[in-house]
């Protein structure tokens, strides 16, 4: 664990976005703005990020697995962008 130059360690919690495969542009804009403004040292996703009971996730096997993976990857993009900028 590394402290920032102020000697602090900022944690951002993101919870219960309840998204579908076509992630809302509003969700992405909010995530990007919050991460950019706060510049957290650690981001923790808790709760239900996926709206699993939605009709867009119906199906079984690889199609369902791929849809869930795509949604999770999309929701992680703002965090991974920040990580790469800080390296």
JSON list of N, CA, C and O in Angstrom, two decimals, residues 17-21 48-59 64 68 71:
[
{"chain": "A", "resi": 17, "resn": "UNK", "atom": "N", "xyz": [-24.69, -0.68, -9.12]},
{"chain": "A", "resi": 17, "resn": "UNK", "atom": "CA", "xyz": [-25.02, 0.04, -10.35]},
{"chain": "A", "resi": 17, "resn": "UNK", "atom": "C", "xyz": [-26.15, -0.62, -11.13]},
{"chain": "A", "resi": 17, "resn": "UNK", "atom": "O", "xyz": [-26.83, 0.03, -11.90]},
{"chain": "A", "resi": 18, "resn": "UNK", "atom": "N", "xyz": [-26.34, -1.93, -10.96]},
{"chain": "A", "resi": 18, "resn": "UNK", "atom": "CA", "xyz": [-27.44, -2.66, -11.59]},
{"chain": "A", "resi": 18, "resn": "UNK", "atom": "C", "xyz": [-27.49, -2.42, -13.10]},
{"chain": "A", "resi": 18, "resn": "UNK", "atom": "O", "xyz": [-28.52, -2.06, -13.66]},
{"chain": "A", "resi": 19, "resn": "UNK", "atom": "N", "xyz": [-26.38, -2.62, -13.79]},
{"chain": "A", "resi": 19, "resn": "UNK", "atom": "CA", "xyz": [-26.30, -2.36, -15.22]},
{"chain": "A", "resi": 19, "resn": "UNK", "atom": "C", "xyz": [-26.62, -3.57, -16.07]},
{"chain": "A", "resi": 19, "resn": "UNK", "atom": "O", "xyz": [-26.63, -4.70, -15.60]},
{"chain": "A", "resi": 20, "resn": "UNK", "atom": "N", "xyz": [-26.88, -3.31, -17.33]},
{"chain": "A", "resi": 20, "resn": "UNK", "atom": "CA", "xyz": [-27.18, -4.32, -18.34]},
{"chain": "A", "resi": 20, "resn": "UNK", "atom": "C", "xyz": [-26.04, -4.29, -19.37]},
{"chain": "A", "resi": 20, "resn": "UNK", "atom": "O", "xyz": [-25.17, -3.42, -19.29]},
{"chain": "A", "resi": 21, "resn": "UNK", "atom": "N", "xyz": [-26.02, -5.22, -20.34]},
{"chain": "A", "resi": 21, "resn": "UNK", "atom": "CA", "xyz": [-24.91, -5.22, -21.30]},
{"chain": "A", "resi": 21, "resn": "UNK", "atom": "C", "xyz": [-24.69, -3.88, -22.00]},
{"chain": "A", "resi": 21, "resn": "UNK", "atom": "O", "xyz": [-23.56, -3.47, -22.23]},
{"chain": "A", "resi": 48, "resn": "UNK", "atom": "N", "xyz": [-24.38, -5.25, -6.22]},
{"chain": "A", "resi": 48, "resn": "UNK", "atom": "CA", "xyz": [-24.77, -5.81, -7.50]},
{"chain": "A", "resi": 48, "resn": "UNK", "atom": "C", "xyz": [-24.46, -4.83, -8.62]},
{"chain": "A", "resi": 48, "resn": "UNK", "atom": "O", "xyz": [-25.17, -3.84, -8.81]},
{"chain": "A", "resi": 49, "resn": "UNK", "atom": "N", "xyz": [-23.42, -5.09, -9.38]},
{"chain": "A", "resi": 49, "resn": "UNK", "atom": "CA", "xyz": [-23.09, -4.23, -10.52]},
{"chain": "A", "resi": 49, "resn": "UNK", "atom": "C", "xyz": [-23.89, -4.64, -11.76]},
{"chain": "A", "resi": 49, "resn": "UNK", "atom": "O", "xyz": [-24.09, -3.85, -12.67]},
{"chain": "A", "resi": 50, "resn": "UNK", "atom": "N", "xyz": [-24.37, -5.86, -11.77]},
{"chain": "A", "resi": 50, "resn": "UNK", "atom": "CA", "xyz": [-25.08, -6.45, -12.90]},
{"chain": "A", "resi": 50, "resn": "UNK", "atom": "C", "xyz": [-26.56, -6.62, -12.54]},
{"chain": "A", "resi": 50, "resn": "UNK", "atom": "O", "xyz": [-26.89, -7.15, -11.49]},
{"chain": "A", "resi": 51, "resn": "UNK", "atom": "N", "xyz": [-27.43, -6.18, -13.43]},
{"chain": "A", "resi": 51, "resn": "UNK", "atom": "CA", "xyz": [-28.87, -6.38, -13.26]},
{"chain": "A", "resi": 51, "resn": "UNK", "atom": "C", "xyz": [-29.19, -7.77, -13.80]},
{"chain": "A", "resi": 51, "resn": "UNK", "atom": "O", "xyz": [-29.67, -7.93, -14.92]},
{"chain": "A", "resi": 52, "resn": "UNK", "atom": "N", "xyz": [-28.87, -8.77, -13.01]},
{"chain": "A", "resi": 52, "resn": "UNK", "atom": "CA", "xyz": [-28.94, -10.15, -13.45]},
{"chain": "A", "resi": 52, "resn": "UNK", "atom": "C", "xyz": [-30.32, -10.67, -13.77]},
{"chain": "A", "resi": 52, "resn": "UNK", "atom": "O", "xyz": [-30.47, -11.63, -14.49]},
{"chain": "A", "resi": 53, "resn": "UNK", "atom": "N", "xyz": [-31.33, -10.01, -13.25]},
{"chain": "A", "resi": 53, "resn": "UNK", "atom": "CA", "xyz": [-32.69, -10.48, -13.53]},
{"chain": "A", "resi": 53, "resn": "UNK", "atom": "C", "xyz": [-33.26, -9.83, -14.80]},
{"chain": "A", "resi": 53, "resn": "UNK", "atom": "O", "xyz": [-34.36, -10.11, -15.20]},
{"chain": "A", "resi": 54, "resn": "UNK", "atom": "N", "xyz": [-32.49, -8.96, -15.44]},
{"chain": "A", "resi": 54, "resn": "UNK", "atom": "CA", "xyz": [-32.96, -8.29, -16.65]},
{"chain": "A", "resi": 54, "resn": "UNK", "atom": "C", "xyz": [-33.04, -9.24, -17.83]},
{"chain": "A", "resi": 54, "resn": "UNK", "atom": "O", "xyz": [-32.31, -10.22, -17.92]},
{"chain": "A", "resi": 55, "resn": "UNK", "atom": "N", "xyz": [-33.93, -8.95, -18.76]},
{"chain": "A", "resi": 55, "resn": "UNK", "atom": "CA", "xyz": [-34.13, -9.82, -19.92]},
{"chain": "A", "resi": 55, "resn": "UNK", "atom": "C", "xyz": [-32.89, -9.86, -20.81]},
{"chain": "A", "resi": 55, "resn": "UNK", "atom": "O", "xyz": [-32.69, -10.82, -21.55]},
{"chain": "A", "resi": 56, "resn": "UNK", "atom": "N", "xyz": [-32.04, -8.86, -20.75]},
{"chain": "A", "resi": 56, "resn": "UNK", "atom": "CA", "xyz": [-30.86, -8.84, -21.60]},
{"chain": "A", "resi": 56, "resn": "UNK", "atom": "C", "xyz": [-29.82, -9.87, -21.19]},
{"chain": "A", "resi": 56, "resn": "UNK", "atom": "O", "xyz": [-28.90, -10.13, -21.94]},
{"chain": "A", "resi": 57, "resn": "UNK", "atom": "N", "xyz": [-29.95, -10.44, -20.01]},
{"chain": "A", "resi": 57, "resn": "UNK", "atom": "CA", "xyz": [-29.02, -11.48, -19.57]},
{"chain": "A", "resi": 57, "resn": "UNK", "atom": "C", "xyz": [-29.61, -12.87, -19.67]},
{"chain": "A", "resi": 57, "resn": "UNK", "atom": "O", "xyz": [-29.03, -13.83, -19.20]},
{"chain": "A", "resi": 58, "resn": "UNK", "atom": "N", "xyz": [-30.77, -12.99, -20.26]},
{"chain": "A", "resi": 58, "resn": "UNK", "atom": "CA", "xyz": [-31.38, -14.33, -20.39]},
{"chain": "A", "resi": 58, "resn": "UNK", "atom": "C", "xyz": [-30.54, -15.17, -21.33]},
{"chain": "A", "resi": 58, "resn": "UNK", "atom": "O", "xyz": [-29.98, -14.68, -22.29]},
{"chain": "A", "resi": 59, "resn": "UNK", "atom": "N", "xyz": [-30.46, -16.42, -21.06]},
{"chain": "A", "resi": 59, "resn": "UNK", "atom": "CA", "xyz": [-29.66, -17.32, -21.87]},
{"chain": "A", "resi": 59, "resn": "UNK", "atom": "C", "xyz": [-28.74, -18.12, -20.98]},
{"chain": "A", "resi": 59, "resn": "UNK", "atom": "O", "xyz": [-28.64, -17.86, -19.79]},
{"chain": "A", "resi": 64, "resn": "UNK", "atom": "N", "xyz": [-24.26, -15.97, -22.07]},
{"chain": "A", "resi": 64, "resn": "UNK", "atom": "CA", "xyz": [-24.47, -15.30, -20.79]},
{"chain": "A", "resi": 64, "resn": "UNK", "atom": "C", "xyz": [-23.14, -14.89, -20.18]},
{"chain": "A", "resi": 64, "resn": "UNK", "atom": "O", "xyz": [-22.98, -13.75, -19.73]},
{"chain": "A", "resi": 68, "resn": "UNK", "atom": "N", "xyz": [-22.00, -10.91, -19.40]},
{"chain": "A", "resi": 68, "resn": "UNK", "atom": "CA", "xyz": [-21.61, -10.47, -18.06]},
{"chain": "A", "resi": 68, "resn": "UNK", "atom": "C", "xyz": [-20.18, -9.93, -18.08]},
{"chain": "A", "resi": 68, "resn": "UNK", "atom": "O", "xyz": [-19.89, -8.86, -17.53]},
{"chain": "A", "resi": 71, "resn": "UNK", "atom": "N", "xyz": [-20.03, -6.46, -19.67]},
{"chain": "A", "resi": 71, "resn": "UNK", "atom": "CA", "xyz": [-20.55, -5.42, -18.79]},
{"chain": "A", "resi": 71, "resn": "UNK", "atom": "C", "xyz": [-19.55, -5.08, -17.69]},
{"chain": "A", "resi": 71, "resn": "UNK", "atom": "O", "xyz": [-19.28, -3.90, -17.41]}
]
